Amino acid sequence: MSFSAAGEILGAAARVRTLTLAHHPELPDGTYAMVETYCTDPGCDCRKTMILVHHDHRHVSTINFGWETPEFYARWYGAPLDARTRAEMQGPSIDLNSPDLVPPGAMLAFFSALLDARYLEHLRSQYTRFRAAVAKPAGA
Ligand SMILES: [Zn+2]
């Protein structure tokens, strides 16, 4: 699967969520930008985001998050999910290729705490807009 930042497809309408941390026990102080990327593969409906977390403009962590059920991803995959694929697809997890410049466990806990109904709805609707935009032929 190939992923692109929401802003590359949707332009300025794809607002990047930023958060400022101070005095967190494990994560460095500063501004964190949660850059959402989504899948650009034609015809794919993987319903997940990969979030590139930037701390003071440096890519420090990559988070996978799929909001659907394990049953959805098993249907998408066409087979029961092995542990690795399930971890990549369903729920929040730190990506295997994450740079891990901040403690991954702390980043995962931080992201999980952010995941309220509003953020979830934002990710789902951003995915829908993104997929609609990539489905259009270029120049249309
Ligand atoms: Zn996909």
mmCIF file of N, CA and C and ligand atoms in Angstrom:
data_model
loop_
_atom_site.group_PDB
_atom_site.id
_atom_site.type_symbol
_atom_site.label_atom_id
_atom_site.label_comp_id
_atom_site.label_asym_id
_atom_site.label_seq_id
_atom_site.Cartn_x
_atom_site.Cartn_y
_atom_site.Cartn_z
ATOM 1 N N MET A 1 0.853 -1.189 0.000
ATOM 2 C CA MET A 1 0.000 0.000 0.000
ATOM 3 C C MET A 1 0.885 1.234 0.000
ATOM 4 N N SER A 2 0.492 2.258 -0.737
ATOM 5 C CA SER A 2 1.220 3.510 -0.654
ATOM 6 C C SER A 2 0.321 4.575 -0.031
ATOM 7 N N PHE A 3 0.937 5.372 0.806
ATOM 8 C CA PHE A 3 0.200 6.371 1.569
ATOM 9 C C PHE A 3 0.717 7.765 1.239
ATOM 10 N N SER A 4 -0.208 8.723 1.181
ATOM 11 C CA SER A 4 0.174 10.124 0.981
ATOM 12 C C SER A 4 -0.467 10.970 2.056
ATOM 13 N N ALA A 5 0.191 12.078 2.380
ATOM 14 C CA ALA A 5 -0.354 13.002 3.381
ATOM 15 C C ALA A 5 -1.670 13.586 2.879
ATOM 16 N N ALA A 6 -2.616 13.733 3.799
ATOM 17 C CA ALA A 6 -3.933 14.265 3.440
ATOM 18 C C ALA A 6 -3.793 15.613 2.736
ATOM 19 N N GLY A 7 -2.862 16.448 3.200
ATOM 20 C CA GLY A 7 -2.686 17.773 2.623
ATOM 21 C C GLY A 7 -2.232 17.751 1.173
ATOM 22 N N GLU A 8 -1.530 16.681 0.768
ATOM 23 C CA GLU A 8 -1.081 16.599 -0.620
ATOM 24 C C GLU A 8 -2.243 16.381 -1.568
ATOM 25 N N ILE A 9 -3.303 15.761 -1.067
ATOM 26 C CA ILE A 9 -4.463 15.446 -1.900
ATOM 27 C C ILE A 9 -5.578 16.473 -1.686
ATOM 28 N N LEU A 10 -5.773 16.877 -0.444
ATOM 29 C CA LEU A 10 -6.924 17.737 -0.118
ATOM 30 C C LEU A 10 -6.540 19.198 0.033
ATOM 31 N N GLY A 11 -5.258 19.509 0.002
ATOM 32 C CA GLY A 11 -4.834 20.896 0.145
ATOM 33 C C GLY A 11 -5.036 21.414 1.560
ATOM 34 N N ALA A 12 -5.216 22.721 1.646
ATOM 35 C CA ALA A 12 -5.268 23.380 2.949
ATOM 36 C C ALA A 12 -6.471 22.939 3.788
ATOM 37 N N ALA A 13 -7.474 22.328 3.136
ATOM 38 C CA ALA A 13 -8.656 21.864 3.870
ATOM 39 C C ALA A 13 -8.283 20.768 4.872
ATOM 40 N N ALA A 14 -7.162 20.094 4.623
ATOM 41 C CA ALA A 14 -6.725 19.015 5.518
ATOM 42 C C ALA A 14 -5.867 19.608 6.629
ATOM 43 N N ARG A 15 -6.510 20.070 7.641
ATOM 44 C CA ARG A 15 -5.812 20.719 8.737
ATOM 45 C C ARG A 15 -5.033 19.679 9.537
ATOM 46 N N VAL A 16 -3.793 19.981 9.879
ATOM 47 C CA VAL A 16 -2.966 19.062 10.669
ATOM 48 C C VAL A 16 -3.169 19.375 12.147
ATOM 49 N N ARG A 17 -3.472 18.349 12.915
ATOM 50 C CA ARG A 17 -3.669 18.553 14.341
ATOM 51 C C ARG A 17 -2.316 18.759 15.023
ATOM 52 N N THR A 18 -2.202 19.807 15.815
ATOM 53 C CA THR A 18 -0.968 20.030 16.563
ATOM 54 C C THR A 18 -1.289 20.101 18.051
ATOM 55 N N LEU A 19 -0.344 19.645 18.839
ATOM 56 C CA LEU A 19 -0.510 19.616 20.292
ATOM 57 C C LEU A 19 0.796 20.057 20.930
ATOM 58 N N THR A 20 0.667 20.749 22.030
ATOM 59 C CA THR A 20 1.859 21.194 22.739
ATOM 60 C C THR A 20 1.968 20.421 24.046
ATOM 61 N N LEU A 21 3.122 19.852 24.257
ATOM 62 C CA LEU A 21 3.348 19.076 25.475
ATOM 63 C C LEU A 21 4.403 19.760 26.336
ATOM 64 N N ALA A 22 4.144 19.732 27.640
ATOM 65 C CA ALA A 22 5.150 20.199 28.592
ATOM 66 C C ALA A 22 5.053 19.317 29.825
ATOM 67 N N HIS A 23 6.183 18.946 30.348
ATOM 68 C CA HIS A 23 6.261 18.169 31.593
ATOM 69 C C HIS A 23 5.632 16.791 31.487
ATOM 70 N N HIS A 24 5.615 16.231 30.277
ATOM 71 C CA HIS A 24 5.176 14.837 30.154
ATOM 72 C C HIS A 24 6.297 13.968 30.721
ATOM 73 N N PRO A 25 5.953 12.897 31.448
ATOM 74 C CA PRO A 25 7.025 12.107 32.067
ATOM 75 C C PRO A 25 7.990 11.455 31.065
ATOM 76 N N GLU A 26 7.532 11.154 29.849
ATOM 77 C CA GLU A 26 8.402 10.434 28.900
ATOM 78 C C GLU A 26 8.621 11.138 27.566
ATOM 79 N N LEU A 27 7.678 11.987 27.169
ATOM 80 C CA LEU A 27 7.786 12.616 25.846
ATOM 81 C C LEU A 27 8.380 14.013 25.988
ATOM 82 N N PRO A 28 9.318 14.365 25.092
ATOM 83 C CA PRO A 28 9.961 15.685 25.190
ATOM 84 C C PRO A 28 8.962 16.833 25.041
ATOM 85 N N ASP A 29 9.236 17.933 25.710
ATOM 86 C CA ASP A 29 8.430 19.154 25.568
ATOM 87 C C ASP A 29 8.456 19.610 24.115
ATOM 88 N N GLY A 30 7.419 20.315 23.734
ATOM 89 C CA GLY A 30 7.418 20.922 22.398
ATOM 90 C C GLY A 30 6.102 20.706 21.692
ATOM 91 N N THR A 31 6.107 21.043 20.416
ATOM 92 C CA THR A 31 4.906 20.953 19.595
ATOM 93 C C THR A 31 4.948 19.673 18.773
ATOM 94 N N TYR A 32 3.848 18.967 18.805
ATOM 95 C CA TYR A 32 3.703 17.723 18.043
ATOM 96 C C TYR A 32 2.658 17.945 16.954
ATOM 97 N N ALA A 33 3.021 17.605 15.723
ATOM 98 C CA ALA A 33 2.075 17.687 14.609
ATOM 99 C C ALA A 33 1.727 16.261 14.186
ATOM 100 N N MET A 34 0.440 15.988 14.086
ATOM 101 C CA MET A 34 -0.040 14.648 13.743
ATOM 102 C C MET A 34 -0.433 14.670 12.259
ATOM 103 N N VAL A 35 0.510 14.301 11.390
ATOM 104 C CA VAL A 35 0.269 14.392 9.950
ATOM 105 C C VAL A 35 -0.382 13.100 9.466
ATOM 106 N N GLU A 36 -1.641 13.198 9.082
ATOM 107 C CA GLU A 36 -2.377 12.006 8.653
ATOM 108 C C GLU A 36 -2.024 11.660 7.216
ATOM 109 N N THR A 37 -1.768 10.389 6.980
ATOM 110 C CA THR A 37 -1.614 9.912 5.610
ATOM 111 C C THR A 37 -2.650 8.814 5.391
ATOM 112 N N TYR A 38 -3.069 8.707 4.121
ATOM 113 C CA TYR A 38 -4.059 7.701 3.759
ATOM 114 C C TYR A 38 -3.609 7.016 2.484
ATOM 115 N N CYS A 39 -4.223 5.879 2.244
ATOM 116 C CA CYS A 39 -3.855 5.003 1.134
ATOM 117 C C CYS A 39 -4.310 5.581 -0.207
ATOM 118 N N THR A 40 -3.414 5.516 -1.196
ATOM 119 C CA THR A 40 -3.753 6.017 -2.535
ATOM 120 C C THR A 40 -3.956 4.885 -3.539
ATOM 121 N N ASP A 41 -3.930 3.630 -3.088
ATOM 122 C CA ASP A 41 -4.066 2.511 -4.034
ATOM 123 C C ASP A 41 -5.466 2.513 -4.663
ATOM 124 N N PRO A 42 -5.541 2.413 -5.992
ATOM 125 C CA PRO A 42 -6.856 2.417 -6.642
ATOM 126 C C PRO A 42 -7.709 1.252 -6.150
ATOM 127 N N GLY A 43 -8.955 1.536 -5.847
ATOM 128 C CA GLY A 43 -9.892 0.482 -5.483
ATOM 129 C C GLY A 43 -9.720 -0.092 -4.092
ATOM 130 N N CYS A 44 -8.738 0.372 -3.340
ATOM 131 C CA CYS A 44 -8.510 -0.175 -1.998
ATOM 132 C C CYS A 44 -9.446 0.497 -1.010
ATOM 133 N N ASP A 45 -9.918 -0.264 -0.039
ATOM 134 C CA ASP A 45 -10.779 0.315 1.003
ATOM 135 C C ASP A 45 -10.276 -0.157 2.364
ATOM 136 N N CYS A 46 -9.032 0.214 2.704
ATOM 137 C CA CYS A 46 -8.393 -0.353 3.895
ATOM 138 C C CYS A 46 -8.778 0.380 5.181
ATOM 139 N N ARG A 47 -9.427 1.525 5.070
ATOM 140 C CA ARG A 47 -9.997 2.229 6.231
ATOM 141 C C ARG A 47 -9.046 2.338 7.405
ATOM 142 N N LYS A 48 -7.894 2.927 7.134
ATOM 143 C CA LYS A 48 -6.922 3.177 8.183
ATOM 144 C C LYS A 48 -6.150 4.431 7.852
ATOM 145 N N THR A 49 -5.446 4.941 8.808
ATOM 146 C CA THR A 49 -4.543 6.054 8.586
ATOM 147 C C THR A 49 -3.177 5.676 9.143
ATOM 148 N N MET A 50 -2.148 6.245 8.528
ATOM 149 C CA MET A 50 -0.821 6.203 9.136
ATOM 150 C C MET A 50 -0.512 7.635 9.521
ATOM 151 N N ILE A 51 -0.245 7.854 10.779
ATOM 152 C CA ILE A 51 -0.003 9.213 11.264
ATOM 153 C C ILE A 51 1.491 9.393 11.500
ATOM 154 N N LEU A 52 2.049 10.364 10.784
ATOM 155 C CA LEU A 52 3.467 10.691 10.962
ATOM 156 C C LEU A 52 3.531 11.780 12.022
ATOM 157 N N VAL A 53 4.100 11.442 13.166
ATOM 158 C CA VAL A 53 4.170 12.403 14.256
ATOM 159 C C VAL A 53 5.473 13.186 14.123
ATOM 160 N N HIS A 54 5.337 14.510 14.029
ATOM 161 C CA HIS A 54 6.506 15.381 13.957
ATOM 162 C C HIS A 54 6.631 16.150 15.262
ATOM 163 N N HIS A 55 7.826 16.162 15.814
ATOM 164 C CA HIS A 55 8.105 16.937 17.019
ATOM 165 C C HIS A 55 9.100 18.015 16.630
ATOM 166 N N ASP A 56 8.683 19.265 16.800
ATOM 167 C CA ASP A 56 9.529 20.388 16.372
ATOM 168 C C ASP A 56 10.101 20.134 14.972
ATOM 169 N N HIS A 57 9.206 19.740 14.059
ATOM 170 C CA HIS A 57 9.495 19.568 12.624
ATOM 171 C C HIS A 57 10.373 18.358 12.293
ATOM 172 N N ARG A 58 10.554 17.451 13.231
ATOM 173 C CA ARG A 58 11.297 16.236 12.940
ATOM 174 C C ARG A 58 10.342 15.041 13.071
ATOM 175 N N HIS A 59 10.388 14.119 12.101
ATOM 176 C CA HIS A 59 9.524 12.936 12.138
ATOM 177 C C HIS A 59 10.030 11.976 13.219
ATOM 178 N N VAL A 60 9.279 11.831 14.298
ATOM 179 C CA VAL A 60 9.764 11.065 15.452
ATOM 180 C C VAL A 60 9.055 9.725 15.648
ATOM 181 N N SER A 61 7.861 9.567 15.055
ATOM 182 C CA SER A 61 7.117 8.332 15.294
ATOM 183 C C SER A 61 6.084 8.146 14.190
ATOM 184 N N THR A 62 5.734 6.882 13.920
ATOM 185 C CA THR A 62 4.681 6.579 12.949
ATOM 186 C C THR A 62 3.661 5.666 13.616
ATOM 187 N N ILE A 63 2.421 6.103 13.566
ATOM 188 C CA ILE A 63 1.334 5.359 14.221
ATOM 189 C C ILE A 63 0.374 4.849 13.160
ATOM 190 N N ASN A 64 0.030 3.579 13.241
ATOM 191 C CA ASN A 64 -1.035 3.011 12.424
ATOM 192 C C ASN A 64 -2.321 3.067 13.217
ATOM 193 N N PHE A 65 -3.394 3.424 12.537
ATOM 194 C CA PHE A 65 -4.684 3.328 13.220
ATOM 195 C C PHE A 65 -5.774 2.961 12.233
ATOM 196 N N GLY A 66 -6.420 1.827 12.481
ATOM 197 C CA GLY A 66 -7.586 1.394 11.706
ATOM 198 C C GLY A 66 -8.786 1.336 12.639
ATOM 199 N N TRP A 67 -9.862 1.990 12.238
ATOM 200 C CA TRP A 67 -11.002 2.172 13.148
ATOM 201 C C TRP A 67 -12.071 1.103 13.004
ATOM 202 N N GLU A 68 -11.911 0.195 12.029
ATOM 203 C CA GLU A 68 -12.941 -0.826 11.845
ATOM 204 C C GLU A 68 -12.670 -2.035 12.753
ATOM 205 N N THR A 69 -13.580 -3.025 12.682
ATOM 206 C CA THR A 69 -13.476 -4.209 13.535
ATOM 207 C C THR A 69 -12.460 -5.203 12.963
ATOM 208 N N PRO A 70 -11.966 -6.128 13.791
ATOM 209 C CA PRO A 70 -11.099 -7.197 13.262
ATOM 210 C C PRO A 70 -11.778 -7.963 12.122
ATOM 211 N N GLU A 71 -13.111 -8.150 12.201
ATOM 212 C CA GLU A 71 -13.838 -8.878 11.154
ATOM 213 C C GLU A 71 -13.764 -8.116 9.828
ATOM 214 N N PHE A 72 -13.864 -6.789 9.894
ATOM 215 C CA PHE A 72 -13.762 -5.988 8.663
ATOM 216 C C PHE A 72 -12.410 -6.217 7.984
ATOM 217 N N TYR A 73 -11.330 -6.171 8.774
ATOM 218 C CA TYR A 73 -9.993 -6.286 8.165
ATOM 219 C C TYR A 73 -9.727 -7.707 7.677
ATOM 220 N N ALA A 74 -10.327 -8.692 8.330
ATOM 221 C CA ALA A 74 -10.189 -10.071 7.849
ATOM 222 C C ALA A 74 -10.867 -10.208 6.486
ATOM 223 N N ARG A 75 -12.034 -9.560 6.301
ATOM 224 C CA ARG A 75 -12.714 -9.578 4.993
ATOM 225 C C ARG A 75 -11.879 -8.830 3.968
ATOM 226 N N TRP A 76 -11.344 -7.672 4.376
ATOM 227 C CA TRP A 76 -10.516 -6.862 3.466
ATOM 228 C C TRP A 76 -9.288 -7.654 3.008
ATOM 229 N N TYR A 77 -8.697 -8.386 3.957
ATOM 230 C CA TYR A 77 -7.468 -9.148 3.715
ATOM 231 C C TYR A 77 -7.766 -10.420 2.929
ATOM 232 N N GLY A 78 -8.978 -10.930 3.092
ATOM 233 C CA GLY A 78 -9.378 -12.148 2.395
ATOM 234 C C GLY A 78 -8.961 -13.415 3.103
ATOM 235 N N ALA A 79 -8.524 -13.291 4.343
ATOM 236 C CA ALA A 79 -8.052 -14.438 5.125
ATOM 237 C C ALA A 79 -8.022 -14.004 6.583
ATOM 238 N N PRO A 80 -8.027 -14.993 7.493
ATOM 239 C CA PRO A 80 -7.867 -14.606 8.894
ATOM 240 C C PRO A 80 -6.562 -13.834 9.063
ATOM 241 N N LEU A 81 -6.580 -12.850 9.929
ATOM 242 C CA LEU A 81 -5.407 -11.990 10.076
ATOM 243 C C LEU A 81 -4.347 -12.658 10.935
ATOM 244 N N ASP A 82 -3.126 -12.660 10.422
ATOM 245 C CA ASP A 82 -2.005 -13.044 11.273
ATOM 246 C C ASP A 82 -1.726 -11.876 12.218
ATOM 247 N N ALA A 83 -0.974 -12.138 13.262
ATOM 248 C CA ALA A 83 -0.795 -11.147 14.328
ATOM 249 C C ALA A 83 -0.191 -9.849 13.795
ATOM 250 N N ARG A 84 0.758 -9.961 12.880
ATOM 251 C CA ARG A 84 1.440 -8.773 12.381
ATOM 252 C C ARG A 84 0.496 -7.902 11.550
ATOM 253 N N THR A 85 -0.259 -8.535 10.652
ATOM 254 C CA THR A 85 -1.185 -7.777 9.809
ATOM 255 C C THR A 85 -2.281 -7.156 10.663
ATOM 256 N N ARG A 86 -2.747 -7.906 11.630
ATOM 257 C CA ARG A 86 -3.778 -7.366 12.495
ATOM 258 C C ARG A 86 -3.267 -6.130 13.241
ATOM 259 N N ALA A 87 -2.047 -6.213 13.732
ATOM 260 C CA ALA A 87 -1.480 -5.078 14.460
ATOM 261 C C ALA A 87 -1.323 -3.867 13.550
ATOM 262 N N GLU A 88 -0.977 -4.106 12.275
ATOM 263 C CA GLU A 88 -0.807 -2.995 11.341
ATOM 264 C C GLU A 88 -2.130 -2.359 10.969
ATOM 265 N N MET A 89 -3.194 -3.156 10.969
ATOM 266 C CA MET A 89 -4.464 -2.679 10.427
ATOM 267 C C MET A 89 -5.421 -2.187 11.500
ATOM 268 N N GLN A 90 -5.622 -2.958 12.538
ATOM 269 C CA GLN A 90 -6.754 -2.692 13.426
ATOM 270 C C GLN A 90 -6.302 -2.065 14.736
ATOM 271 N N GLY A 91 -7.008 -0.997 15.114
ATOM 272 C CA GLY A 91 -6.666 -0.315 16.349
ATOM 273 C C GLY A 91 -5.408 0.513 16.175
ATOM 274 N N PRO A 92 -4.949 1.163 17.241
ATOM 275 C CA PRO A 92 -3.711 1.933 17.145
ATOM 276 C C PRO A 92 -2.488 1.064 17.441
ATOM 277 N N SER A 93 -1.418 1.288 16.685
ATOM 278 C CA SER A 93 -0.143 0.613 16.956
ATOM 279 C C SER A 93 0.985 1.468 16.411
ATOM 280 N N ILE A 94 2.181 1.240 16.923
ATOM 281 C CA ILE A 94 3.353 1.910 16.367
ATOM 282 C C ILE A 94 3.819 1.110 15.154
ATOM 283 N N ASP A 95 4.044 1.792 14.034
ATOM 284 C CA ASP A 95 4.438 1.118 12.800
ATOM 285 C C ASP A 95 5.816 0.483 12.944
ATOM 286 N N LEU A 96 6.007 -0.644 12.242
ATOM 287 C CA LEU A 96 7.306 -1.341 12.291
ATOM 288 C C LEU A 96 8.442 -0.455 11.791
ATOM 289 N N ASN A 97 8.128 0.467 10.877
ATOM 290 C CA ASN A 97 9.158 1.351 10.329
ATOM 291 C C ASN A 97 9.200 2.714 11.016
ATOM 292 N N SER A 98 8.547 2.817 12.162
ATOM 293 C CA SER A 98 8.584 4.080 12.895
ATOM 294 C C SER A 98 10.021 4.432 13.275
ATOM 295 N N PRO A 99 10.404 5.716 13.157
ATOM 296 C CA PRO A 99 11.768 6.082 13.561
ATOM 297 C C PRO A 99 11.997 5.944 15.070
ATOM 298 N N ASP A 100 10.928 5.935 15.854
ATOM 299 C CA ASP A 100 11.037 5.746 17.313
ATOM 300 C C ASP A 100 12.058 6.687 17.964
ATOM 301 N N LEU A 101 11.986 7.953 17.600
ATOM 302 C CA LEU A 101 12.861 8.939 18.231
ATOM 303 C C LEU A 101 12.283 9.436 19.552
ATOM 304 N N VAL A 102 11.065 9.004 19.860
ATOM 305 C CA VAL A 102 10.480 9.188 21.189
ATOM 306 C C VAL A 102 10.041 7.798 21.645
ATOM 307 N N PRO A 103 9.908 7.561 22.953
ATOM 308 C CA PRO A 103 9.563 6.207 23.421
ATOM 309 C C PRO A 103 8.233 5.728 22.809
ATOM 310 N N PRO A 104 8.258 4.601 22.063
ATOM 311 C CA PRO A 104 7.055 4.178 21.344
ATOM 312 C C PRO A 104 5.866 3.882 22.255
ATOM 313 N N GLY A 105 6.127 3.287 23.418
ATOM 314 C CA GLY A 105 5.018 2.982 24.325
ATOM 315 C C GLY A 105 4.322 4.249 24.800
ATOM 316 N N ALA A 106 5.110 5.261 25.103
ATOM 317 C CA ALA A 106 4.557 6.541 25.564
ATOM 318 C C ALA A 106 3.794 7.230 24.440
ATOM 319 N N MET A 107 4.316 7.153 23.210
ATOM 320 C CA MET A 107 3.625 7.772 22.073
ATOM 321 C C MET A 107 2.303 7.070 21.799
ATOM 322 N N LEU A 108 2.304 5.741 21.890
ATOM 323 C CA LEU A 108 1.068 4.987 21.663
ATOM 324 C C LEU A 108 0.018 5.337 22.725
ATOM 325 N N ALA A 109 0.443 5.463 23.969
ATOM 326 C CA ALA A 109 -0.483 5.823 25.050
ATOM 327 C C ALA A 109 -1.017 7.244 24.844
ATOM 328 N N PHE A 110 -0.132 8.139 24.405
ATOM 329 C CA PHE A 110 -0.515 9.526 24.133
ATOM 330 C C PHE A 110 -1.576 9.573 23.039
ATOM 331 N N PHE A 111 -1.325 8.847 21.936
ATOM 332 C CA PHE A 111 -2.282 8.826 20.829
ATOM 333 C C PHE A 111 -3.609 8.202 21.274
ATOM 334 N N SER A 112 -3.536 7.108 22.010
ATOM 335 C CA SER A 112 -4.760 6.430 22.452
ATOM 336 C C SER A 112 -5.614 7.361 23.310
ATOM 337 N N ALA A 113 -4.955 8.187 24.125
ATOM 338 C CA ALA A 113 -5.684 9.127 24.971
ATOM 339 C C ALA A 113 -6.351 10.235 24.147
ATOM 340 N N LEU A 114 -5.786 10.530 22.973
ATOM 341 C CA LEU A 114 -6.376 11.556 22.097
ATOM 342 C C LEU A 114 -7.609 11.064 21.364
ATOM 343 N N LEU A 115 -7.721 9.729 21.260
ATOM 344 C CA LEU A 115 -8.740 9.129 20.401
ATOM 345 C C LEU A 115 -10.117 9.198 21.031
ATOM 346 N N ASP A 116 -10.735 10.358 20.966
ATOM 347 C CA ASP A 116 -12.116 10.450 21.430
ATOM 348 C C ASP A 116 -13.044 10.372 20.209
ATOM 349 N N ALA A 117 -14.342 10.468 20.452
ATOM 350 C CA ALA A 117 -15.321 10.299 19.373
ATOM 351 C C ALA A 117 -15.103 11.347 18.283
ATOM 352 N N ARG A 118 -14.714 12.544 18.676
ATOM 353 C CA ARG A 118 -14.548 13.628 17.708
ATOM 354 C C ARG A 118 -13.343 13.385 16.791
ATOM 355 N N TYR A 119 -12.243 12.961 17.364
ATOM 356 C CA TYR A 119 -11.041 12.679 16.568
ATOM 357 C C TYR A 119 -11.310 11.504 15.626
ATOM 358 N N LEU A 120 -11.983 10.497 16.155
ATOM 359 C CA LEU A 120 -12.338 9.319 15.356
ATOM 360 C C LEU A 120 -13.195 9.728 14.156
ATOM 361 N N GLU A 121 -14.192 10.565 14.411
ATOM 362 C CA GLU A 121 -15.072 11.021 13.334
ATOM 363 C C GLU A 121 -14.274 11.839 12.311
ATOM 364 N N HIS A 122 -13.364 12.638 12.803
ATOM 365 C CA HIS A 122 -12.513 13.418 11.897
ATOM 366 C C HIS A 122 -11.707 12.482 10.973
ATOM 367 N N LEU A 123 -11.085 11.450 11.547
ATOM 368 C CA LEU A 123 -10.255 10.544 10.747
ATOM 369 C C LEU A 123 -11.096 9.804 9.715
ATOM 370 N N ARG A 124 -12.285 9.365 10.136
ATOM 371 C CA ARG A 124 -13.159 8.649 9.201
ATOM 372 C C ARG A 124 -13.599 9.553 8.061
ATOM 373 N N SER A 125 -13.987 10.781 8.367
ATOM 374 C CA SER A 125 -14.492 11.650 7.305
ATOM 375 C C SER A 125 -13.345 12.130 6.420
ATOM 376 N N GLN A 126 -12.165 12.333 7.015
ATOM 377 C CA GLN A 126 -11.001 12.720 6.207
ATOM 378 C C GLN A 126 -10.662 11.594 5.220
ATOM 379 N N TYR A 127 -10.725 10.356 5.716
ATOM 380 C CA TYR A 127 -10.480 9.195 4.852
ATOM 381 C C TYR A 127 -11.471 9.190 3.687
ATOM 382 N N THR A 128 -12.737 9.422 3.977
ATOM 383 C CA THR A 128 -13.777 9.413 2.934
ATOM 384 C C THR A 128 -13.506 10.488 1.891
ATOM 385 N N ARG A 129 -13.160 11.704 2.338
ATOM 386 C CA ARG A 129 -12.858 12.793 1.398
ATOM 387 C C ARG A 129 -11.606 12.473 0.568
ATOM 388 N N PHE A 130 -10.611 11.944 1.259
ATOM 389 C CA PHE A 130 -9.347 11.604 0.596
ATOM 390 C C PHE A 130 -9.569 10.549 -0.481
ATOM 391 N N ARG A 131 -10.292 9.503 -0.127
ATOM 392 C CA ARG A 131 -10.522 8.414 -1.093
ATOM 393 C C ARG A 131 -11.364 8.891 -2.266
ATOM 394 N N ALA A 132 -12.326 9.768 -2.018
ATOM 395 C CA ALA A 132 -13.136 10.318 -3.108
ATOM 396 C C ALA A 132 -12.248 11.129 -4.040
ATOM 397 N N ALA A 133 -11.291 11.876 -3.466
ATOM 398 C CA ALA A 133 -10.403 12.716 -4.287
ATOM 399 C C ALA A 133 -9.454 11.861 -5.114
ATOM 400 N N VAL A 134 -8.903 10.766 -4.549
ATOM 401 C CA VAL A 134 -7.967 9.951 -5.337
ATOM 402 C C VAL A 134 -8.701 9.095 -6.376
ATOM 403 N N ALA A 135 -10.012 8.879 -6.187
ATOM 404 C CA ALA A 135 -10.773 8.079 -7.150
ATOM 405 C C ALA A 135 -11.045 8.858 -8.430
ATOM 406 N N LYS A 136 -10.985 10.186 -8.344
ATOM 407 C CA LYS A 136 -11.219 11.011 -9.545
ATOM 408 C C LYS A 136 -10.000 10.930 -10.463
ATOM 409 N N PRO A 137 -10.234 10.821 -11.768
ATOM 410 C CA PRO A 137 -9.101 10.834 -12.689
ATOM 411 C C PRO A 137 -8.352 12.169 -12.590
ATOM 412 N N ALA A 138 -7.044 12.139 -12.844
ATOM 413 C CA ALA A 138 -6.243 13.348 -12.752
ATOM 414 C C ALA A 138 -6.793 14.430 -13.686
ATOM 415 N N GLY A 139 -6.870 15.627 -13.185
ATOM 416 C CA GLY A 139 -7.330 16.742 -14.000
ATOM 417 C C GLY A 139 -8.829 16.900 -14.055
ATOM 418 N N ALA A 140 -9.576 15.939 -13.477
ATOM 419 C CA ALA A 140 -11.034 16.043 -13.522
ATOM 420 C C ALA A 140 -11.548 17.030 -12.485
HETATM 421 ZN ZN ZN B 1 -5.452 0.744 1.109
#
